[in-house]
Tab-separated table of C-alpha atoms in Angstrom:
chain	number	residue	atom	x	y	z
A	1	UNK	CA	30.978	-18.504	46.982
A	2	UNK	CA	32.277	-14.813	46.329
A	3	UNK	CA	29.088	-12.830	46.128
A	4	UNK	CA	28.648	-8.852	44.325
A	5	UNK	CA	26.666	-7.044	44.977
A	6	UNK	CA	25.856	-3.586	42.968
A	7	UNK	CA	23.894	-0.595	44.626
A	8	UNK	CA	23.920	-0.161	48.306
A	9	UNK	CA	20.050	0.946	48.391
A	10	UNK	CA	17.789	-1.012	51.089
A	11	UNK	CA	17.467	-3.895	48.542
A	12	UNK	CA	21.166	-3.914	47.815
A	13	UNK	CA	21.683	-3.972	51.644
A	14	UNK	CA	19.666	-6.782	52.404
A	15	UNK	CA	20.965	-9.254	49.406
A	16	UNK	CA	24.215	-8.338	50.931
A	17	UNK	CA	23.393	-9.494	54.207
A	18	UNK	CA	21.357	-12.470	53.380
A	19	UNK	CA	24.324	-13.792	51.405
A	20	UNK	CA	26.443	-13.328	53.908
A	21	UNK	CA	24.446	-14.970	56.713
A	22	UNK	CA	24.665	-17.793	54.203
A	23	UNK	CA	28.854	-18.122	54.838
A	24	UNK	CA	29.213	-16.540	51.517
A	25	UNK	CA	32.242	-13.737	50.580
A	26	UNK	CA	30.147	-10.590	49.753
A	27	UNK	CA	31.482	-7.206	48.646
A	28	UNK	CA	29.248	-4.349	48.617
A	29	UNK	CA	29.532	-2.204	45.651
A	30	UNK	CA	27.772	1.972	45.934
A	31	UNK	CA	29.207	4.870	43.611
A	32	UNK	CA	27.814	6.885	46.060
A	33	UNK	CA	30.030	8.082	49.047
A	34	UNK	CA	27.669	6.477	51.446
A	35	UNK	CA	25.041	3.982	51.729
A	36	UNK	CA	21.387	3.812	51.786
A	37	UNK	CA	21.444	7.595	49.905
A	38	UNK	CA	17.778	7.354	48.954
A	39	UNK	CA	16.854	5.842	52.024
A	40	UNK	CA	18.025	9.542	53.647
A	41	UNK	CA	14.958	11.396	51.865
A	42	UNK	CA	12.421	8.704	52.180
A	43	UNK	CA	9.109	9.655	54.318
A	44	UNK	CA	10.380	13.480	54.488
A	45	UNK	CA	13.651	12.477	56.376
A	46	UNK	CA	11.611	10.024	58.678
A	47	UNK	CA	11.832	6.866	56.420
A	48	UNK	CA	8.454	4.661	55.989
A	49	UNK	CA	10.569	1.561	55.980
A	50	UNK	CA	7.312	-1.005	56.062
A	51	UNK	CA	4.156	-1.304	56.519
A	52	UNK	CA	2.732	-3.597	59.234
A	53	UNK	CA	0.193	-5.445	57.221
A	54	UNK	CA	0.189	-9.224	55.939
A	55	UNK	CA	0.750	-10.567	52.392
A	56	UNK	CA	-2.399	-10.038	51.276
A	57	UNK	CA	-2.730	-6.091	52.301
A	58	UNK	CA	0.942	-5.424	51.105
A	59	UNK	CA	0.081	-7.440	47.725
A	60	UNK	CA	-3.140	-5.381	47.249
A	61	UNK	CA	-1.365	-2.291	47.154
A	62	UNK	CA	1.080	-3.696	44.832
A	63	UNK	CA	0.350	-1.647	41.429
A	64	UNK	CA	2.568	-3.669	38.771
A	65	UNK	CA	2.693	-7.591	38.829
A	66	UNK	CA	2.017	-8.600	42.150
A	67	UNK	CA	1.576	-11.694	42.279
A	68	UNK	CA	5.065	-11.989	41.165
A	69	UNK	CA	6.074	-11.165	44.959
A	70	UNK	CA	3.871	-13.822	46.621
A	71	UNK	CA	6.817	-16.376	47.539
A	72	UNK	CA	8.680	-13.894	48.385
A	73	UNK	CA	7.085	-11.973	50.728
A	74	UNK	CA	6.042	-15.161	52.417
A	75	UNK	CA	9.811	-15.687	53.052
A	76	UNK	CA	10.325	-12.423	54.290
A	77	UNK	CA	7.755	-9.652	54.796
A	78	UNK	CA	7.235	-6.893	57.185
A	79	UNK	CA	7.371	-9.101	60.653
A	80	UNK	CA	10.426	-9.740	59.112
A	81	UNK	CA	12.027	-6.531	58.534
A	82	UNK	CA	10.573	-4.939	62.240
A	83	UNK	CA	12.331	-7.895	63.902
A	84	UNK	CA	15.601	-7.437	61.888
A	85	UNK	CA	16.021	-3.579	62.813
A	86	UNK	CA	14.595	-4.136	66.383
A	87	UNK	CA	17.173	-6.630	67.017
A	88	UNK	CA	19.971	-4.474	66.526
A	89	UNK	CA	18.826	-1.423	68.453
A	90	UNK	CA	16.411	0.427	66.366
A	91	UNK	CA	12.513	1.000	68.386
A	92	UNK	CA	9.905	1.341	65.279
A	93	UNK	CA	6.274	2.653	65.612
A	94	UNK	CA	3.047	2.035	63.399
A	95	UNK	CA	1.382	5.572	62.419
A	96	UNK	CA	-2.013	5.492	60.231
A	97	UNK	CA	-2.551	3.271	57.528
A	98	UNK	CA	0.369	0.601	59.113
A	99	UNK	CA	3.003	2.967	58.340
A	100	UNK	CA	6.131	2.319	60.264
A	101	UNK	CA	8.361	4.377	60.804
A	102	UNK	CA	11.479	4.675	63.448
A	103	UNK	CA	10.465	5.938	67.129
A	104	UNK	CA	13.386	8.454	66.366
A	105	UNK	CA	11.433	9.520	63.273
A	106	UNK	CA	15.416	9.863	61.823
A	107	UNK	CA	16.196	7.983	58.783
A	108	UNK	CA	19.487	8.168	59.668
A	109	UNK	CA	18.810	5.124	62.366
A	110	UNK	CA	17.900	2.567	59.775
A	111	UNK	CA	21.064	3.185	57.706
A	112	UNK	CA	22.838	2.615	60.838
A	113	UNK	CA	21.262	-0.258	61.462
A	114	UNK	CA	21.955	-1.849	57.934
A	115	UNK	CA	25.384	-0.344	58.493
A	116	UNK	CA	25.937	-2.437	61.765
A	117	UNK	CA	24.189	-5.656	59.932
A	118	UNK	CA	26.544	-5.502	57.325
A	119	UNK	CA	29.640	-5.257	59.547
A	120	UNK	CA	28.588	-8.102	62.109
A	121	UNK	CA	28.423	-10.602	58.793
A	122	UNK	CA	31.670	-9.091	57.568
A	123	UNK	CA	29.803	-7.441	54.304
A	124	UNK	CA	33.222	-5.840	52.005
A	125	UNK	CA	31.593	-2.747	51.390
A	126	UNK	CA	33.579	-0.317	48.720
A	127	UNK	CA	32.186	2.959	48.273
A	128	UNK	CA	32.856	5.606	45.783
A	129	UNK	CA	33.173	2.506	43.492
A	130	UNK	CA	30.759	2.643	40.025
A	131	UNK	CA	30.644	-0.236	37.814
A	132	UNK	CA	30.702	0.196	34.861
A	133	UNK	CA	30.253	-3.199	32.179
A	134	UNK	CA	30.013	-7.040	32.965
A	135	UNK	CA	31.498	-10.099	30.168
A	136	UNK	CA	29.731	-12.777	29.538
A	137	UNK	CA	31.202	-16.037	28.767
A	138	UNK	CA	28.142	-17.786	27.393
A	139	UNK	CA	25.252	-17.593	29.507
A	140	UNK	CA	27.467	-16.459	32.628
A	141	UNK	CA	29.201	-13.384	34.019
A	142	UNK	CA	32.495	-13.774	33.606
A	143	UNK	CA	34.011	-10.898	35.050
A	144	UNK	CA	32.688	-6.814	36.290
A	145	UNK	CA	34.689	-3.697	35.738
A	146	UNK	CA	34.290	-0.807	37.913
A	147	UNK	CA	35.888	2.733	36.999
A	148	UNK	CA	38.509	1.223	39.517
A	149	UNK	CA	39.694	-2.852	38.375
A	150	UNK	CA	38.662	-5.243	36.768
A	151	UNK	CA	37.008	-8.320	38.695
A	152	UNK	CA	37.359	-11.719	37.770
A	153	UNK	CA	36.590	-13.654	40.393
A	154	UNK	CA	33.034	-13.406	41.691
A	155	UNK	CA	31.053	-16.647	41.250
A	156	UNK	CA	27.374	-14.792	41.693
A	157	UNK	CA	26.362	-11.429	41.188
A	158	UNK	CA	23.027	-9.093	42.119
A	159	UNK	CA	22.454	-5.845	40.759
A	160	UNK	CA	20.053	-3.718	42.705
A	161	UNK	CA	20.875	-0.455	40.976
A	162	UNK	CA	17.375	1.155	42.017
A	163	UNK	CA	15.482	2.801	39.576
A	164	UNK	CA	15.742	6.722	37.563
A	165	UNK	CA	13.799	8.298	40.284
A	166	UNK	CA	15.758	10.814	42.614
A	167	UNK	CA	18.868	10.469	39.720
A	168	UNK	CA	20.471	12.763	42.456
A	169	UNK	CA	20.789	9.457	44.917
A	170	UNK	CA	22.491	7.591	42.255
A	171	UNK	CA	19.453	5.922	40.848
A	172	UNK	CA	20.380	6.604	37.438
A	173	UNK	CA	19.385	3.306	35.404
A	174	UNK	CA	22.231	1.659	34.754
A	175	UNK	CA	21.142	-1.335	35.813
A	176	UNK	CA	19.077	-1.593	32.776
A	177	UNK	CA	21.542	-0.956	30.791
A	178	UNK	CA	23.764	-3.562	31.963
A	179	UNK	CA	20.492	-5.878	31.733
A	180	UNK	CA	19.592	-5.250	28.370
A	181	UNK	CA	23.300	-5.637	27.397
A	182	UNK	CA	23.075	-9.585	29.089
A	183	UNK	CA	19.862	-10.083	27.235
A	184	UNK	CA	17.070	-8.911	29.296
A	185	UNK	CA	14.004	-6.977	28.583
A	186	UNK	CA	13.687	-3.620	29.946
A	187	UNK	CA	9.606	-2.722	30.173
A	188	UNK	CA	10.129	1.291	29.491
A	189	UNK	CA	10.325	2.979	33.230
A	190	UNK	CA	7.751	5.917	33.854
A	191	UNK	CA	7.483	7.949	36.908
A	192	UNK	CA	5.207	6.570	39.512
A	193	UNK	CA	3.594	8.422	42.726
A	194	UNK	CA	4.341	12.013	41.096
A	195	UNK	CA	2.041	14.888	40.641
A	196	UNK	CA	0.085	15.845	37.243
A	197	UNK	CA	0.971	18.460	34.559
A	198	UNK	CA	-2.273	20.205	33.719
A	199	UNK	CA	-3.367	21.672	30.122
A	200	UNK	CA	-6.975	22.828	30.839
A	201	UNK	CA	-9.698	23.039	33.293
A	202	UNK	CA	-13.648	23.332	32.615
A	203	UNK	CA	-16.555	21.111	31.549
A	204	UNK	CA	-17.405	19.774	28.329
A	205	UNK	CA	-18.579	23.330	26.619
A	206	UNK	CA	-16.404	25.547	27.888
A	207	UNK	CA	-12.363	25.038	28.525
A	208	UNK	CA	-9.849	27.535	30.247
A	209	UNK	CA	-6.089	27.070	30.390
A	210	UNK	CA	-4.547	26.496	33.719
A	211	UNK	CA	-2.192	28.385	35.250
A	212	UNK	CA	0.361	28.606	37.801
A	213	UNK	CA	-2.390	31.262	40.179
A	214	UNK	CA	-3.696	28.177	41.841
A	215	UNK	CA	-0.870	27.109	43.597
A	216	UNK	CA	-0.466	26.402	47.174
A	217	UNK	CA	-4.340	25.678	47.290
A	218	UNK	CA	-5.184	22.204	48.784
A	219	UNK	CA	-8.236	20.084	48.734
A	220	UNK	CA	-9.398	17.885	51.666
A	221	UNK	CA	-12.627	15.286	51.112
A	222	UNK	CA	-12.925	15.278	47.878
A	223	UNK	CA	-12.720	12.441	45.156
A	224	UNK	CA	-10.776	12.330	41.905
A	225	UNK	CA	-12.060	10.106	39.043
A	226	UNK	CA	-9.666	9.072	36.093
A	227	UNK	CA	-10.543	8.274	32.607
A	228	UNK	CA	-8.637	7.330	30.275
A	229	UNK	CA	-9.789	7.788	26.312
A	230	UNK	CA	-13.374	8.521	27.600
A	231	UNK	CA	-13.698	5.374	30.018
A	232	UNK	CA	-13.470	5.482	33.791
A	233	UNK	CA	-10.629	4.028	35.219
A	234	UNK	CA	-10.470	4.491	38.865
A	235	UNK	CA	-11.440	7.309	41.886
A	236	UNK	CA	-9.415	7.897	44.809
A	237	UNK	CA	-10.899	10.121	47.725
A	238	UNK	CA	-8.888	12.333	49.792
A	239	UNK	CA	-6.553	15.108	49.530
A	240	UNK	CA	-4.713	16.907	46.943
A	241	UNK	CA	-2.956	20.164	46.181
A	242	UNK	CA	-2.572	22.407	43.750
A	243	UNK	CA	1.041	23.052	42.365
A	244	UNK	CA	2.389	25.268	39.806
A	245	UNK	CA	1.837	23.476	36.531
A	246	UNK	CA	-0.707	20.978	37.824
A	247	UNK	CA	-2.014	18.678	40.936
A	248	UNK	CA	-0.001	16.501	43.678
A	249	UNK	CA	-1.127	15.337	47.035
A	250	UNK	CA	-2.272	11.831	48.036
A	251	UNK	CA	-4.619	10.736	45.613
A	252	UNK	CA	-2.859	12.275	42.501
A	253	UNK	CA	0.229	10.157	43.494
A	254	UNK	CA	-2.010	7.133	43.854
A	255	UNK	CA	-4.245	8.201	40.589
A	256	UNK	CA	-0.469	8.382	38.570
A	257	UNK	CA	0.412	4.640	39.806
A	258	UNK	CA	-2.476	3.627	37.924
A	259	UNK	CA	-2.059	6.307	34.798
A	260	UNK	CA	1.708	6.252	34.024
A	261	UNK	CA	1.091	3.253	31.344
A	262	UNK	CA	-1.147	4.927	29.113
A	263	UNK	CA	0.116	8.260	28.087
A	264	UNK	CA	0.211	9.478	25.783
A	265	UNK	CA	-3.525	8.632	25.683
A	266	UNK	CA	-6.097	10.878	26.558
A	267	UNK	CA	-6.454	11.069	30.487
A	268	UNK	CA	-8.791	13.556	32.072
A	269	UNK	CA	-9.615	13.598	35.489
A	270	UNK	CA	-12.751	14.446	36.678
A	271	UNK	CA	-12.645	16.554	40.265
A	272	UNK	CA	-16.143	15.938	42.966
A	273	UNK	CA	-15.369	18.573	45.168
A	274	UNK	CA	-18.766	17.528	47.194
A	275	UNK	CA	-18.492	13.894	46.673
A	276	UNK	CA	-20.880	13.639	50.256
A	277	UNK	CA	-23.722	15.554	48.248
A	278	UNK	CA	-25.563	14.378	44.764
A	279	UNK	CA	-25.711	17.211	42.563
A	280	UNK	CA	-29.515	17.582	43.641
A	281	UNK	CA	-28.970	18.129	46.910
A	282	UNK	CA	-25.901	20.664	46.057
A	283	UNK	CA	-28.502	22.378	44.478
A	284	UNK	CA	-30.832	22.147	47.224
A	285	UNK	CA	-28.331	23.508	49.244
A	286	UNK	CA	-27.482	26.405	46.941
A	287	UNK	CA	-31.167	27.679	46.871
A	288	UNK	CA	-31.668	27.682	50.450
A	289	UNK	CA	-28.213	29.905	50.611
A	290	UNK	CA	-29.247	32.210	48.211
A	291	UNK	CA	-32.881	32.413	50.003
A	292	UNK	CA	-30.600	33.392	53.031
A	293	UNK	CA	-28.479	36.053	50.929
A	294	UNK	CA	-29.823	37.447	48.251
A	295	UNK	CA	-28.105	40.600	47.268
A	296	UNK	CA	-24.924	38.905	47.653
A	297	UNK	CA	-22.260	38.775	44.808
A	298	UNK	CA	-21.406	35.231	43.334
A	299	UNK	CA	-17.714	35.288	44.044
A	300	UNK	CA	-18.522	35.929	47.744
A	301	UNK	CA	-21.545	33.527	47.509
A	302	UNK	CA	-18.550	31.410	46.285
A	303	UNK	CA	-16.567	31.551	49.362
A	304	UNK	CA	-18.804	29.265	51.398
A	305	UNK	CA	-18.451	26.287	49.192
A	306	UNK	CA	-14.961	26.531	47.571
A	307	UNK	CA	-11.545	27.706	48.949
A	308	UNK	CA	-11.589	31.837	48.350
A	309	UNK	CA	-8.757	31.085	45.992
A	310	UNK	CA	-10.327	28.955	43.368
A	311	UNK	CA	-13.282	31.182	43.071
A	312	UNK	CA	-11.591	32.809	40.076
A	313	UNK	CA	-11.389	29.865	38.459
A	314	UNK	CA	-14.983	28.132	38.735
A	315	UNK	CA	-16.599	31.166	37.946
A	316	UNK	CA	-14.293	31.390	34.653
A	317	UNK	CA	-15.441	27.988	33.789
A	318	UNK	CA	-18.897	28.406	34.404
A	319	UNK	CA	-18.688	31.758	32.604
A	320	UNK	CA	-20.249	34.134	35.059
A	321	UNK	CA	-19.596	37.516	36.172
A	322	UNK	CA	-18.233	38.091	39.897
A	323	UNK	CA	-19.962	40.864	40.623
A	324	UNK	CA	-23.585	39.357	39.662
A	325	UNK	CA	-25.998	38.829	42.564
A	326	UNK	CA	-27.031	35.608	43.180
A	327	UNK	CA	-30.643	35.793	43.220
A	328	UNK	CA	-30.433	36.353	39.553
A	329	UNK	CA	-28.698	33.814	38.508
A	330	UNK	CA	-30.680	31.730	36.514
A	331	UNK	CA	-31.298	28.032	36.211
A	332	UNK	CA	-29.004	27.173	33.792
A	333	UNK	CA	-26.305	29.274	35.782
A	334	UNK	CA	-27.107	27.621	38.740
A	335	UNK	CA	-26.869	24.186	36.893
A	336	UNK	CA	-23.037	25.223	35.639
A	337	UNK	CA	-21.653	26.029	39.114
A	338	UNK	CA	-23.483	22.683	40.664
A	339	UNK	CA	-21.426	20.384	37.429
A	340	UNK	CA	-18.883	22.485	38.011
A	341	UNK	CA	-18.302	21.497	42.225
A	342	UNK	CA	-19.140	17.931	40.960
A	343	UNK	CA	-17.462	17.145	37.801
A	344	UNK	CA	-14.474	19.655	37.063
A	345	UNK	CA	-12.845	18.179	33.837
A	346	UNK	CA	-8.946	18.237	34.461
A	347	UNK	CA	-6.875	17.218	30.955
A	348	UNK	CA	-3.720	16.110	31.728
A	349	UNK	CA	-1.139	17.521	29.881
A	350	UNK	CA	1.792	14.568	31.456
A	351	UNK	CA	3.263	13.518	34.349
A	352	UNK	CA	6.021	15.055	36.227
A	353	UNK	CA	9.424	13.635	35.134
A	354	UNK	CA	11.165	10.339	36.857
A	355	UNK	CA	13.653	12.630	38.519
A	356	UNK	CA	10.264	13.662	40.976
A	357	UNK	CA	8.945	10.256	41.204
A	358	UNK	CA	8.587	8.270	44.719
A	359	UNK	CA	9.983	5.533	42.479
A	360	UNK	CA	9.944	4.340	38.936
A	361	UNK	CA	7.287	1.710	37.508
A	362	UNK	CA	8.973	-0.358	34.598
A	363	UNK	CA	12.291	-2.328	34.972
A	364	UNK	CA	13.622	-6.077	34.072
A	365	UNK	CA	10.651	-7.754	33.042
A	366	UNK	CA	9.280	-10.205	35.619
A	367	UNK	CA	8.562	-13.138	33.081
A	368	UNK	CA	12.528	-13.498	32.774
A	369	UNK	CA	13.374	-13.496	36.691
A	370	UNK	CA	12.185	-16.742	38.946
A	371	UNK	CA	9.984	-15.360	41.673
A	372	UNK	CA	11.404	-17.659	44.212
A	373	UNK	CA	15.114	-16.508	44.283
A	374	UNK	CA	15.065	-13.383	41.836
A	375	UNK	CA	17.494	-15.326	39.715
A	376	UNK	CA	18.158	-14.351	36.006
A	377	UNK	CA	16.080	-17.014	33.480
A	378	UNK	CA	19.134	-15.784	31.445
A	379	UNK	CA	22.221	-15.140	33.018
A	380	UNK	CA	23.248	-18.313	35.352
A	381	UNK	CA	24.919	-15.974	37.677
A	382	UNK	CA	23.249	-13.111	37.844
A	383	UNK	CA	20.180	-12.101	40.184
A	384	UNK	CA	18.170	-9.176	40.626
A	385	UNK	CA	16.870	-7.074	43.524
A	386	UNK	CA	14.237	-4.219	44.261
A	387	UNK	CA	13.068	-1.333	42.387
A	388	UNK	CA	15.616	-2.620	38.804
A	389	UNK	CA	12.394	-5.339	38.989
A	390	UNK	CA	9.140	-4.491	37.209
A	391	UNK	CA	7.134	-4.336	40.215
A	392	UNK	CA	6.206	-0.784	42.221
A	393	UNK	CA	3.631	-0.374	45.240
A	394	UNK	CA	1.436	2.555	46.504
A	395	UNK	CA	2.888	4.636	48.760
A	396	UNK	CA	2.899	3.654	52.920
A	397	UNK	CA	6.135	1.179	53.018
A	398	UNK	CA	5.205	-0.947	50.590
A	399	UNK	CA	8.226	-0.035	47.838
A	400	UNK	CA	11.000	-0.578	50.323
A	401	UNK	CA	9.587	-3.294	51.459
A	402	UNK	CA	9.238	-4.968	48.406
A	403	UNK	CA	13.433	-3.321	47.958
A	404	UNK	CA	13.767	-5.812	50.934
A	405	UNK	CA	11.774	-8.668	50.527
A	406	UNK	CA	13.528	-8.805	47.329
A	407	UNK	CA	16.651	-8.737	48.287
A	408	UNK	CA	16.267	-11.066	50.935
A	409	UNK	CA	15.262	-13.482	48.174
A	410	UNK	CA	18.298	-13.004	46.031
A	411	UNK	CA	21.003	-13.115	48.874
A	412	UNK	CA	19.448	-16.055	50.634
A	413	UNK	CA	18.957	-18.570	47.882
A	414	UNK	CA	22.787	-18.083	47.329
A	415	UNK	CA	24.326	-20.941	49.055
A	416	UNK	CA	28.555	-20.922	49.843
């Protein structure tokens, strides 16, 4: 069999080299002047290529339609993908939360080590190559044009164009396009693991616009709750950081995994800066600090429970002077700055675009590819591989290993 394969990405890769360890005739189709681009940036330059967990842990961070990836992952899951780069030369480490990473922390080894893969199973690759349109002849591919020639004689094909996130890398969805042009349905792709655009701050009486003052300021311990049209949707406890038009860190970029699919519905977020305290023992806690400094001012008071550079911003919402003295705040006042620490309302304005996005949530939709082989339910020919599919993961390895584990499935079921 003469095997294409379009997009050079880690999925890409590994469909080429499966189908090739199979005795097939692959050729290796990237735009891009290089391979594995996107695989450059990944983890800061350090690439997060897996994470060390079983099925079960990788499929419970699995956002959209995991169980979809159950046969495949048994086939060929993380085990899988340490002992392929091990075996040709490249030492990985597991960091916190199973991360893996190479020893070299370089990105740079992995796409070496696909690169050598694909050479030993004499993988064509042609780079600087787009395509640009398949034809069908009934429910096959009869032939792919690039901006280069015209190719008729391919008998299988596998697109693993990526996603629209980091357009830069290439990932610029035209894989959908060519999908929906064969037939398939394209569930509208929405940025996923990217930071929130932020409208307002405050509680429910009293709103202030947010601004671009607050950023640089991160958070550390403290527990974001999402709702979504008044009802709670999820919390996620951790870290985040301020940014110019909104909020980013860990736990927004988990939080917008889980958020992407209902804008433009109302989402607010609700921010426990003291999540370890109930709000009576905040206040507890308050009173014995002002019995300990009474003549101080509020803003200073502040200071002790809040990074300096927020104070602005809570006493705005709360609506209370700077330069009052504690010990006459009143009850009501003290009530404010206690919701305030425990139940900041954040209305979310959007999410930033795809082009910021770890990766893209949406794609081909799963109920028209077979789970077993990532096979087309429409086009005899054609399969599909990694993020193209419907199916995105938390951050921590999971989304290239689900770029692998799916390519693995496509390239391997193809038998020469």
């Amino acid at each position: 069999m003469k095997v294409a394969v379009v997009g050079a990405g880690p999925a890409g890769m590994t469909a080429a080299l499966a189908a090739a360890q199979n005795g097939n005739t692959v050729v290796l189709f990237e735009k891009n002047e290089k391979i594995g681009k996107k695989l450059y940036i990944t983890g800061k330059g350090r690439c997060n290529v897996t994470n060390a967990s079983d099925t079960d842990a990788i499929i419970k961070n699995v956002v959209t339609n995991p169980k979809f990836l159950y046969s495949s992952l048994r086939s060929f899951g993380s085990e899988d993908t340490m002992r392929l780069l091990e075996g040709v030369g490249v030492p990985l480490k597991i960091e916190r939360g199973n991360r893996v990473f190479p020893v070299s922390d370089k990105s740079s080894d992995i796409i070496k080590a696909f690169d050598r893969l694909l050479s030993q199973y004499g993988v064509i690759v042609r780079l600087n190559e787009a395509v640009k349109c398949f034809s069908l002849s009934g429910d096959k591919i009869s032939s792919m044009k690039t901006d280069k020639a015209r190719y008729n004689d391919f008998d299988a094909y596998i697109l693993a164009t990526g996603g629209m996130s980091y357009s830069a890398t290439g990932s610029t969805g035209d894989g959908y396009t060519f999908a929906e042009k064969m037939g398939h349905t394209i569930v509208p792709p929405k940025p996923s693991l990217v930071g929130v655009y932020l409208s307002e701050v405050g509680l429910s009486d009293r709103r202030v616009s947010f601004d671009s003052s607050y950023r640089g300021i991160s958070l550390k311990n403290v527990e974001l709750t999402a709702f979504v049209n008044g009802k709670k949707l999820t919390s996620e406890f951790g870290e985040a950081l301020y940014t110019e038009k909104g909020l980013s860190g860990p736990i927004v970029l988990t939080l917008s995994s889980k958020l992407n699919r209902y804008l433009p519905e109302t989402i607010e977020l609700r921010l426990d800066m003291k999540p370890a305290l109930t709000e009576e023992k905040l206040d507890e806690r308050i009173l014995r600090d002002i019995a300990a400094s009474p003549n101080k001012d509020i803003k200073n008071f502040l200071r002790g429970l809040l990074p300096s550079g927020l104070v602005p911003l809570y006493l705005s919402v709360c609506g209370i002077p700077e330069d009052k003295k504690v010990n006459t705040l009143t009850k009501e006042e003290r009530k404010r700055i206690c919701l305030s620490l425990k139940e900041l309302r954040l209305f979310i304005s959007g999410l930033e675009p795809l082009d910021r996005a770890v990766v893209t949530s949406g794609g081909i939709d799963v109920r028209e590819i077979r789970s077993t082989d990532m096979r087309s339910k429409k086009i005899e020919n054609l399969s599909f591989a990694g993020e193209i599919i419907d199916v995105d993961a938390l951050t921590g390895g999971y989304n290239i290993q689900i770029a692998i584990t799916t390519g693995f499935a496509a390239g391997s079921k193809i038998e020469s």
